XYZ file of C-alpha atoms in Angstrom:
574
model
C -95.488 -29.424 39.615
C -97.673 -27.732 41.870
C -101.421 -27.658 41.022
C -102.450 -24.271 39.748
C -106.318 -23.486 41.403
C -108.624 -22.307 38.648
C -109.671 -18.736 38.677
C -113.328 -19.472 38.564
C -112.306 -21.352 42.429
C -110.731 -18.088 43.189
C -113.772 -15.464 42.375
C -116.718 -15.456 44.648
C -119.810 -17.270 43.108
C -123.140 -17.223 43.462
C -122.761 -20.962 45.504
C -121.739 -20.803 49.156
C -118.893 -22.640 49.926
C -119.133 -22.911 53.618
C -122.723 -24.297 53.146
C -121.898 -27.156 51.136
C -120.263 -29.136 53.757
C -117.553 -30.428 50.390
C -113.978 -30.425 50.669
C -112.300 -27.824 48.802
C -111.527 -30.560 46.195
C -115.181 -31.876 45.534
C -115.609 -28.471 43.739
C -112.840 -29.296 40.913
C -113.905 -29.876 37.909
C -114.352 -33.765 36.857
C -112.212 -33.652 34.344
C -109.355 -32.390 37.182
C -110.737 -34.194 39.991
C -110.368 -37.732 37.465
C -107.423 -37.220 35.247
C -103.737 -36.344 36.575
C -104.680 -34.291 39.993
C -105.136 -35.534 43.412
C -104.873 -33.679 46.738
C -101.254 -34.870 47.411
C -100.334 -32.996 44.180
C -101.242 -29.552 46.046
C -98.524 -27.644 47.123
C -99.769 -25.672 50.447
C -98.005 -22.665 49.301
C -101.477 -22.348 46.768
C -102.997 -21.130 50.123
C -101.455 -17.544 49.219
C -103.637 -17.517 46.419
C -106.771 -18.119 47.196
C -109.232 -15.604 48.791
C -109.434 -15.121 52.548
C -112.443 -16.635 53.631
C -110.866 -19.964 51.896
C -107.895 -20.415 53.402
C -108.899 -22.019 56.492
C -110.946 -24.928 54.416
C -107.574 -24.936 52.323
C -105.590 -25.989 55.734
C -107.510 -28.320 56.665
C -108.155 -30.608 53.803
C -104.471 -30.345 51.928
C -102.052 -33.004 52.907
C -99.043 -31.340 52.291
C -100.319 -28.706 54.901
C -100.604 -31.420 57.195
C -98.767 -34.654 59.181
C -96.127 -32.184 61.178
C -94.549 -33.731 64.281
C -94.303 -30.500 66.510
C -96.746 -29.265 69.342
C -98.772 -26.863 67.219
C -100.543 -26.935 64.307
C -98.800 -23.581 63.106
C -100.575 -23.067 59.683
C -104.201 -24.017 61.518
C -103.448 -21.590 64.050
C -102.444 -18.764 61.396
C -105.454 -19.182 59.281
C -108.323 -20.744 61.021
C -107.436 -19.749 64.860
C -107.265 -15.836 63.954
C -109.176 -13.480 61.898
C -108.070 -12.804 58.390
C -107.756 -8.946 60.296
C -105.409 -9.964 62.954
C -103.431 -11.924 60.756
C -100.286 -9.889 60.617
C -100.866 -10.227 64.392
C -99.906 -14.232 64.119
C -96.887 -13.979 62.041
C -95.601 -11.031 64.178
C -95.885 -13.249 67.739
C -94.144 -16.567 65.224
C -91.365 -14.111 64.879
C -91.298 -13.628 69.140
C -92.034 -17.382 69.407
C -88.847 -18.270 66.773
C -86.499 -15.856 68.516
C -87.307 -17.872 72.088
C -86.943 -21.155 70.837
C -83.076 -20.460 69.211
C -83.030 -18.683 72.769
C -84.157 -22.750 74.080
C -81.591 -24.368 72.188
C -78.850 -21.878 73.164
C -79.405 -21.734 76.799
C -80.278 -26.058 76.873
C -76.920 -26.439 74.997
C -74.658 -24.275 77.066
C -75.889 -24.878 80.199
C -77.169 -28.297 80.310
C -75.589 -30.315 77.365
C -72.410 -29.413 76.705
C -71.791 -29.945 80.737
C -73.133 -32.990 81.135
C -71.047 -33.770 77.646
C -67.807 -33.053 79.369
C -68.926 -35.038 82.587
C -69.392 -38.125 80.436
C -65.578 -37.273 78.878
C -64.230 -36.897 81.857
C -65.842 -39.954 83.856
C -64.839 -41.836 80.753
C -61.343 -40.968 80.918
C -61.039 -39.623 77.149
C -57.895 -37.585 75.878
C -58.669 -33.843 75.336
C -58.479 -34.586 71.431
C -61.254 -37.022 71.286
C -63.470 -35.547 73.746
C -63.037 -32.285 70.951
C -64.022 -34.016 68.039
C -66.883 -36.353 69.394
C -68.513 -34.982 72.490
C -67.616 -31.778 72.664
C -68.164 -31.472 68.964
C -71.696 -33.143 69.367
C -72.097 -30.581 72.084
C -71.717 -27.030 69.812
C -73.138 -28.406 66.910
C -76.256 -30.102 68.775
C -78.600 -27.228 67.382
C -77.536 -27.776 64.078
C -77.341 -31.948 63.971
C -80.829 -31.928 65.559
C -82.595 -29.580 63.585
C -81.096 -31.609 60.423
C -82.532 -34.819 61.744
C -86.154 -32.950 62.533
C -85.945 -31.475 59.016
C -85.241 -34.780 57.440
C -87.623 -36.745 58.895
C -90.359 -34.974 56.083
C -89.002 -35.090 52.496
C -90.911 -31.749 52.404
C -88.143 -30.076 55.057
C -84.936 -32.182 53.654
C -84.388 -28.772 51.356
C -84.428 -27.129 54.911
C -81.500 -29.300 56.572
C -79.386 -28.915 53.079
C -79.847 -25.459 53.075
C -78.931 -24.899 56.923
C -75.990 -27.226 57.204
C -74.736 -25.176 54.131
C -75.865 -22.331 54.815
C -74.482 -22.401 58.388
C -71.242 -23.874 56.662
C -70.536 -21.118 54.663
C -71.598 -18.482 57.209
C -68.898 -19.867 59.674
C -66.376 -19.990 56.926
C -67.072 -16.767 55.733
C -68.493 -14.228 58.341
C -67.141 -15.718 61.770
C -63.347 -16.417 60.150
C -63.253 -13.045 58.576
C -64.342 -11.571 61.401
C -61.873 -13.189 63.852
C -59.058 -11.762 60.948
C -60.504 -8.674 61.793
C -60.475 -8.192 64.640
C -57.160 -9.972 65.600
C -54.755 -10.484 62.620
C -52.984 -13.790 63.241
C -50.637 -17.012 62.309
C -53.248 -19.892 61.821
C -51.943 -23.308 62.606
C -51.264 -24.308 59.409
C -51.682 -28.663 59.791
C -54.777 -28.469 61.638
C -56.245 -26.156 58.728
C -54.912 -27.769 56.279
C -56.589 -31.012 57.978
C -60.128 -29.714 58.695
C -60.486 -28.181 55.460
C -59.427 -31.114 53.190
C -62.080 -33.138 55.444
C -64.740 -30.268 54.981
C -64.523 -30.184 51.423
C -64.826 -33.895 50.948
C -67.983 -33.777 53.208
C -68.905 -31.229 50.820
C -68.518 -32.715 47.413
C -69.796 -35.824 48.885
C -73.307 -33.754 49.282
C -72.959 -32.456 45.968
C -73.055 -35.896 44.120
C -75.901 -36.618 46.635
C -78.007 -33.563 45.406
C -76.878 -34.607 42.126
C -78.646 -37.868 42.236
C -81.284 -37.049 44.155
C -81.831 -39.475 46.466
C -79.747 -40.793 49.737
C -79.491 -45.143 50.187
C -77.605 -46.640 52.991
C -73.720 -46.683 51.210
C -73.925 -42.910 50.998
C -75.107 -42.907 54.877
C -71.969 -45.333 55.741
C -69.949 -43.143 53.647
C -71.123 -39.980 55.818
C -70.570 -41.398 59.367
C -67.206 -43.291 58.098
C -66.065 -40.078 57.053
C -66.602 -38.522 60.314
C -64.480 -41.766 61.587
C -61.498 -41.382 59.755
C -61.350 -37.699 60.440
C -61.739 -38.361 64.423
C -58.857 -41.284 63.954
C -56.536 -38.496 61.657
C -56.558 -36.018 64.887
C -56.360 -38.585 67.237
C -53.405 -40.255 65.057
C -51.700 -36.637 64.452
C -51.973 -35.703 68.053
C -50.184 -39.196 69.109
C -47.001 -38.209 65.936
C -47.190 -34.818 67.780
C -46.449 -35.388 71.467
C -44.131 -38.352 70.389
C -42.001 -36.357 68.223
C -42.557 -33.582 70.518
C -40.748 -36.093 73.680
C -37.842 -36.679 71.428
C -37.088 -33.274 70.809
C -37.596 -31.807 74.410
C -35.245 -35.262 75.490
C -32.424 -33.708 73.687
C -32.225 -30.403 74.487
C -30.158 -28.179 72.226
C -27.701 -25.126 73.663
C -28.244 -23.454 70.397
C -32.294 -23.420 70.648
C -34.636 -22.605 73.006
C -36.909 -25.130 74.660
C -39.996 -25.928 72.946
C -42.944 -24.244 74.755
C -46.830 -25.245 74.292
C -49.845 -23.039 73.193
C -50.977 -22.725 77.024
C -46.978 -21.817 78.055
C -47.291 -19.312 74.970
C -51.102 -17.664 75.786
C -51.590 -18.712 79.536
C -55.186 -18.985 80.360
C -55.878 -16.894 83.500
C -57.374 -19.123 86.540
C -59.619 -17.001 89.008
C -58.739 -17.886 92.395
C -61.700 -18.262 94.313
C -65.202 -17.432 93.280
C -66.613 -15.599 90.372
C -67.404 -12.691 92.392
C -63.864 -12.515 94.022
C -62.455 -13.510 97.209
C -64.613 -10.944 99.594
C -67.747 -12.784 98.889
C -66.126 -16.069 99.803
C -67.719 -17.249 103.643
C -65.184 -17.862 106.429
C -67.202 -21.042 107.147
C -69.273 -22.663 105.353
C -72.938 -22.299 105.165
C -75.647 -25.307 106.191
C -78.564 -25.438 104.327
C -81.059 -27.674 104.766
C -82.884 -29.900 102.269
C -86.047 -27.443 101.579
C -83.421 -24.407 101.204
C -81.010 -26.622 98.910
C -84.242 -27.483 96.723
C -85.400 -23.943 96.284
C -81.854 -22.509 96.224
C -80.928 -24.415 93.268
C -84.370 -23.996 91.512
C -83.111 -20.293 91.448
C -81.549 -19.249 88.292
C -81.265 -15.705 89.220
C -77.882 -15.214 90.965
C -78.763 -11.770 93.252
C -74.713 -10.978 93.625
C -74.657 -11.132 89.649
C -78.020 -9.202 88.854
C -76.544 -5.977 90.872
C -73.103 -6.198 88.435
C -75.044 -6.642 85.294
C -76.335 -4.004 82.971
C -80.090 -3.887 81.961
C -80.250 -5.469 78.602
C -78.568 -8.663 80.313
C -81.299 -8.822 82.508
C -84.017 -8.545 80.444
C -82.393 -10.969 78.175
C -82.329 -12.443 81.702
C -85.970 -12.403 82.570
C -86.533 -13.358 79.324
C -84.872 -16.927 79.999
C -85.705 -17.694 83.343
C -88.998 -19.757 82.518
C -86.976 -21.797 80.404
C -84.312 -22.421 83.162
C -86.303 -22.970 85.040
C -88.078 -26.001 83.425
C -84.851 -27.398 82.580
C -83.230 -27.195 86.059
C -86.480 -29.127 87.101
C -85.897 -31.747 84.462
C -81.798 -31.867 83.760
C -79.630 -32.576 85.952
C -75.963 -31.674 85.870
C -72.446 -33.196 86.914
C -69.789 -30.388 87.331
C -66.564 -33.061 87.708
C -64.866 -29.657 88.933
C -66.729 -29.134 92.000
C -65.802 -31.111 95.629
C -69.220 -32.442 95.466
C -69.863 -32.862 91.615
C -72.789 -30.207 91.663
C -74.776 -32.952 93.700
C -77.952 -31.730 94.706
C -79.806 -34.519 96.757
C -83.251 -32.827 96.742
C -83.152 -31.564 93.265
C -81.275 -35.170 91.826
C -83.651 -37.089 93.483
C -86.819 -35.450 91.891
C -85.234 -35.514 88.814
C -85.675 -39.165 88.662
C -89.292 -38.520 88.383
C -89.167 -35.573 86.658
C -86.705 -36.542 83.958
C -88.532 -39.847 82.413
C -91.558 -37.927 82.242
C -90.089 -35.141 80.148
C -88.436 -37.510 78.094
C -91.849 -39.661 76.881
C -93.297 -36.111 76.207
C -91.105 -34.914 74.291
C -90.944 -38.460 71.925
C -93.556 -37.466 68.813
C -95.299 -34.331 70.349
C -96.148 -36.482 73.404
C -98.456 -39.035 71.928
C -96.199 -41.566 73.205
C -96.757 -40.452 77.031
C -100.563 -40.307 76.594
C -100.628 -44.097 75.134
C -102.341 -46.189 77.577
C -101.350 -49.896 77.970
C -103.973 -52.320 77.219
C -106.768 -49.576 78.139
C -105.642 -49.209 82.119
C -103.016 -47.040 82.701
C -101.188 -43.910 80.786
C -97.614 -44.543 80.090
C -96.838 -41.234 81.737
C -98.523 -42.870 84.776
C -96.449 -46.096 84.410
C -93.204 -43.888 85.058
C -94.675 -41.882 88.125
C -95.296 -44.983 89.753
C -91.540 -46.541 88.846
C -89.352 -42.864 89.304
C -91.331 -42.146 92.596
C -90.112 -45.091 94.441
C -86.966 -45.112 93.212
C -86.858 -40.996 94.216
C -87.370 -42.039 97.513
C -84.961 -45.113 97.607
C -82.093 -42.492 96.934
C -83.566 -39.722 99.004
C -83.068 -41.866 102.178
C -80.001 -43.776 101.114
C -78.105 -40.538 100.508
C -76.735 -37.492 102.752
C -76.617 -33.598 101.091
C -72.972 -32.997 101.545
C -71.771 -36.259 99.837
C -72.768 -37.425 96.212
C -73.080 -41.638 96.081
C -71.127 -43.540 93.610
C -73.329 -44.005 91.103
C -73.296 -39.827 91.234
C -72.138 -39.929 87.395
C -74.787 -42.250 85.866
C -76.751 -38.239 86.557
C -74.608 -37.006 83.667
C -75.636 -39.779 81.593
C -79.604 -39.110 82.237
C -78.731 -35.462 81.930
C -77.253 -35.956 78.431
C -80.263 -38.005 77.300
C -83.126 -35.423 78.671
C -81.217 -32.327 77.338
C -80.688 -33.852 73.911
C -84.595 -34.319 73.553
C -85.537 -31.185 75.059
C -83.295 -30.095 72.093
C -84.486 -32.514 69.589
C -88.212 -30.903 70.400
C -86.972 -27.612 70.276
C -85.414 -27.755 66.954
C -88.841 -29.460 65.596
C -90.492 -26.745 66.456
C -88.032 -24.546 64.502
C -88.189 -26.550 61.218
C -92.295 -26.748 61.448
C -92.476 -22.976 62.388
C -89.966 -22.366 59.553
C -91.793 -24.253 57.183
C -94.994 -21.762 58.636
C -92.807 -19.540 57.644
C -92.465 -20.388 54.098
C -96.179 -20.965 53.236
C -96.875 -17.545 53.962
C -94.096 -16.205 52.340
C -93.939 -18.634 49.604
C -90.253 -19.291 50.211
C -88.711 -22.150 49.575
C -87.029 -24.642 52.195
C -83.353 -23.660 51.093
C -83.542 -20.247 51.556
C -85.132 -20.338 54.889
C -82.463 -23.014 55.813
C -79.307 -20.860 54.454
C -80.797 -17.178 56.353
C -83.261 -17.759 59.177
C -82.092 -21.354 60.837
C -77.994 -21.082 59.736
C -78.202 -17.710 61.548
C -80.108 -18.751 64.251
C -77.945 -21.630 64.791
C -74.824 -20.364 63.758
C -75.150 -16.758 66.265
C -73.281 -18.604 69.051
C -70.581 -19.437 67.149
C -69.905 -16.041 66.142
C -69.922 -14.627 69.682
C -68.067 -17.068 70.984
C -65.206 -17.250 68.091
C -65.528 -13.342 68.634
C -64.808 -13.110 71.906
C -62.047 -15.321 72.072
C -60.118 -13.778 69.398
C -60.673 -10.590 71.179
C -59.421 -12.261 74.698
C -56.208 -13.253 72.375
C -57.156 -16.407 71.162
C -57.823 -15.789 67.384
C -55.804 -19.295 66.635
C -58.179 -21.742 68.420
C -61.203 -19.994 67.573
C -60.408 -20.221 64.018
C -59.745 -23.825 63.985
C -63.076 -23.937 65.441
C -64.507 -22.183 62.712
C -63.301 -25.375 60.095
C -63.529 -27.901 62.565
C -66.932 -27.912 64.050
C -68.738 -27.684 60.918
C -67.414 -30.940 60.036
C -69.097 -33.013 62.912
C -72.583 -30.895 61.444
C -72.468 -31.817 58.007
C -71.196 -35.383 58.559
C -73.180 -36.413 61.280
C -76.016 -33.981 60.602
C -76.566 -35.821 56.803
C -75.506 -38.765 57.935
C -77.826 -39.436 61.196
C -80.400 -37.468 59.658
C -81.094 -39.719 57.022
C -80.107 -42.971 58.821
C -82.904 -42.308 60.954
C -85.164 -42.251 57.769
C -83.803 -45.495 56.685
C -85.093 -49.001 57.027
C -86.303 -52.209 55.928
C -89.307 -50.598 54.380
C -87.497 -47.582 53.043
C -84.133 -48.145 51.566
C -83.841 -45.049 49.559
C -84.295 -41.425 50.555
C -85.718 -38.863 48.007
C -84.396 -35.536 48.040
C -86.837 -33.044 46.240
C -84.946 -31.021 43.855
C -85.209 -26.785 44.833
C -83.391 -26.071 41.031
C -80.740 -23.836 40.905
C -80.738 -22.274 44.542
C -79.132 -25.415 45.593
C -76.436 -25.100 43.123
C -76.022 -21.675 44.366
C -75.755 -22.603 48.185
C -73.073 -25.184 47.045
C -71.278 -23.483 44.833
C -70.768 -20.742 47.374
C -69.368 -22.556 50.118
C -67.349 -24.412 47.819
C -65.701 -21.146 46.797
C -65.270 -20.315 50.117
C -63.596 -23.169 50.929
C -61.399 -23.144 47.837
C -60.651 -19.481 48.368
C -59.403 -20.393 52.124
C -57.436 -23.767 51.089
C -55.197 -21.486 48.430
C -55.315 -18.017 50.167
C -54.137 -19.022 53.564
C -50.887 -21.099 52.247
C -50.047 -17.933 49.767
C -50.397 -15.656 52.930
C -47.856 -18.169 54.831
C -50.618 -18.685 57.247
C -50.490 -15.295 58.652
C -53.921 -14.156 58.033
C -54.500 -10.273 57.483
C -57.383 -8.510 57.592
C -57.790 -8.091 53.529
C -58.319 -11.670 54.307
C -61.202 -10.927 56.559
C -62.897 -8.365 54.141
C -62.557 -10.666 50.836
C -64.586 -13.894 53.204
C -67.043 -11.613 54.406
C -67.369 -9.961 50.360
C -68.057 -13.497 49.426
C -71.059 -14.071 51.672
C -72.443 -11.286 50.677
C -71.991 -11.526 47.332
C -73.321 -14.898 47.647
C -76.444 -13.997 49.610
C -76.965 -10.899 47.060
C -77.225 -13.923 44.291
C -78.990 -16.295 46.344
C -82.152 -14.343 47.135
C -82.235 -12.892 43.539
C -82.670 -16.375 42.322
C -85.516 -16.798 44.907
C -86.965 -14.055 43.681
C -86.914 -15.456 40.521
C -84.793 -12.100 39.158
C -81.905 -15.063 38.244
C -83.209 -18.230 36.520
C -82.106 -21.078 34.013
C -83.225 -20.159 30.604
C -85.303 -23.291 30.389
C -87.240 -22.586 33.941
């Protein structure tokens, strides 16, 4: 239980605090200071309490305010950094500074991950299947897997990654599928559902017994990732039954019957011939740059043709995100497998070898690792300027502009690795900021996890899933609705807490947040229950009654989960 301050701490006295030059603790009373109280006993959330001109002192001498592994000390900064005048001030420009960082994640796994992700599937030959349910998967659910491993790496944030992989879950299940029934009623696919969902839920009631202990060891790790396994192996198993059963038919063909016709034959994806823009902005020859203008060209991630089409809240959302693209076109680079030249940029790929190591030692635990110097002499950050500039300039004069070398693709590998960490740092920042969060608030890790970072997270999804359904493709973005979470909660527990794991630490504590957890559970185990018998009733043809009751159940289940936060629903006992 949280230590409760004593009021006589909280009143002003006739002693100066500041003057004493004593920790906040020295000032307990013996008989607190000796018997069943120490400082790791303090929750920081006390900090709320106490007067103003306390709070800083508070900060700095509590350990459970402390030992964060982002960039900024975001409870120093709120309390000690600004006055106690301006501090609506701080959490205002936290809110700006949360809003950029999803924006971060979003734009570093769109534009940088998941193509460098489908570079790597593609150079390794993988069927369309696997590539779904490994890399791809890895690549939409990258905000969510890393922001479970940064939250579990505390026991403090673990409520945080439970409460956003469920939290998320349910949000996906609920909001995004009803709202693709909405807007485009439909005929699911009904063994792929059936499929994802019996997987899901198994993930799921695997994570209740966990909560229900209270604690994670290695077996429940294995069972996580060998989970995720046998689900990959089912699709890749069912696909194979599929097409082969599939050949037979179409080897026979019937007078009576039509032919059998695939998804693609049935909804044919328009191809654009040409560019983007259309054929009239396509050159009759084409253009020579030279190395300087392909360098500052690609450094560019303002396209001028596509500013003048846009409307002006895409380009401030625009402006907004060209710092960040910028920075990450300087770091990550990208292999397009659909270009002639595989998006080789010799300039640009060459100072990415420099530029690419450098990033990634920074971004390893808030950059300590880069400033480490090596028996006193040099910096490691040093050590890798003085390998990647060499090698830089090895490939700058071995290499032409117009054709990419053979070891072009071994640039979608380094790509994967730097974007992953820039969004590894990212979403560190988001659980430490979120934590911020909670302090001041005095909410509690789950609640934050299943509002602020599942919506965060979980907002590309829902545009995306939208927009398909509304291009006429309600079928496959409802599949992705069941089957991405999977690859979240699986690998997000599972690699979360594997990390935490090791010869030192064989178990992994999960601190009980009461009944909220039960809530978050037990909604998006209705939710999933109400899917797995609903859809089969409705013969798979979902309506949009369907769409109302999912999005009436997340609600409803919000509605309950922030009155027990609020403490207006409780045990009897609490």
């Amino acid at each position: 239980m949280p230590l409760a301050l004593p009021q006589w701490l909280l009143t002003t006295t006739s002693v100066s605090y500041r003057d004493t030059n004593l920790s906040l603790f020295s000032v307990l009373p013996t008989s607190e200071r000796d018997g069943n109280y120490t400082t790791e006993e303090v929750d920081c959330q006390q900090v709320g309490t106490l007067n103003s001109s306390l709070r800083c002192d508070f900060i700095r001498n509590t350990p459970d305010c402390n030992g964060t592994d982002g960039y900024i000390s975001y409870l120093y900064v709120a309390f000690c950094s600004f006055p106690p005048q301006l501090y609506p001030l701080a959490i205002f420009l936290y809110a700006l500074w949360l809003l950029y960082l999803f924006i971060i994640l979003a734009v570093t796994a769109e534009k940088f991950f998941c193509p460098n992700l489908s570079a790597i599937s593609r150079t390794l030959r993988l069927s369309h299947n696997v590539a779904g349910v490994t890399f791809l998967a890895f690549g939409n659910g990258a905000p969510d897997v890393f922001s479970a491993v940064a939250a579990f790496s505390d026991s403090r944030t673990a409520g945080l990654a439970i409460g956003a992989l469920f939290g998320a879950g349910i949000f996906v299940t609920t909001v995004v599928a009803g709202g693709i029934a909405l807007v485009k009623p439909f005929t699911a696919a009904s063994r792929p559902f059936l499929r994802d969902i019996v997987f899901y839920m198994s993930a799921i009631f695997l994570t209740f017994y966990v909560l229900y202990r209270g604690y994670v060891d290695l077996p429940d790790v294995l069972v996580y990732l060998l989970l995720y396994l046998a689900y990959v192996l089912v699709v890749v198993l069912s696909t194979w039954i599929y097409q082969r059963m599939r050949h037979q038919l179409l080897a026979v063909p019937s007078l009576d019957e039509p032919d059998l016709i695939t998804d693609t034959e049935e909804n044919p994806v328009p191809t654009p011939h040409g560019s983007e823009y259309g054929d009239e902005y396509q050159p009759l020859l084409p253009l020579q740059h030279n190395t300087w203008q392909i360098l500052l060209e690609q450094l560019n991630p303002v396209d001028s043709r596509k500013w003048r089409q846009k409307h002006w809240p895409w380009k401030v959302l625009k402006i907004v995100k060209v710092p960040v693209e910028m920075l990450l076109l300087l770091t990550v680079p990208i292999m397009d497998p659909d270009k002639e030249d595989r998006n080789w940029q010799r300039p640009l790929n060459c100072l990415h070898l420099i530029t690419s190591p450098l990033l990634c030692v920074f971004c390893l635990h808030s950059g300590t690792y880069g400033l480490y110097v090596i028996q006193g002499v040099l910096p490691v950050w040093a050590v890798l300027l003085l390998i990647g500039t060499p090698l830089a300039i090895i490939v700058f004069f071995t290499t032409t502009n117009d054709q990419p070398p053979r070891y072009h693709c071994l640039f979608s590998f380094m790509g994967f690795v730097v974007s992953a960490l820039w969004i590894s740092a990212s979403a560190t920042e988001v659980v430490n900021l979120l934590r911020t969060f909670g302090v001041i608030f005095r909410l509690s890790n789950t609640v934050l996890g299943l509002t602020l970072l599942a919506w965060g997270n979980s907002i590309g999804d829902f545009v995306s899933d939208l927009t398909l359904a509304r291009q006429g493709y309600p079928r496959m973005a409802f599949s992705a609705c069941f089957g991405g979470i999977i690859f979240n909660v699986l690998i997000g527990v599972g690699l979360g807490c594997l990390l935490q794991l090791g010869p030192s630490k064989t178990v992994l504590q999960l601190e009980s947040q009461g009944l909220l957890v039960w809530i978050l559970a037990g909604g998006l185990g209705i939710s999933l229950v109400f899917s797995l018998i609903s859809v089969p009733l409705q013969c798979f043809h979902l309506r949009r009654s369907y769409g109302f009751a999912l999005i009436f159940i997340y609600v409803l289940f919000l509605v309950v989960a922030l009155l027990t936060e609020f403490g207006v629903i409780k045990l009897e006992n609490s």
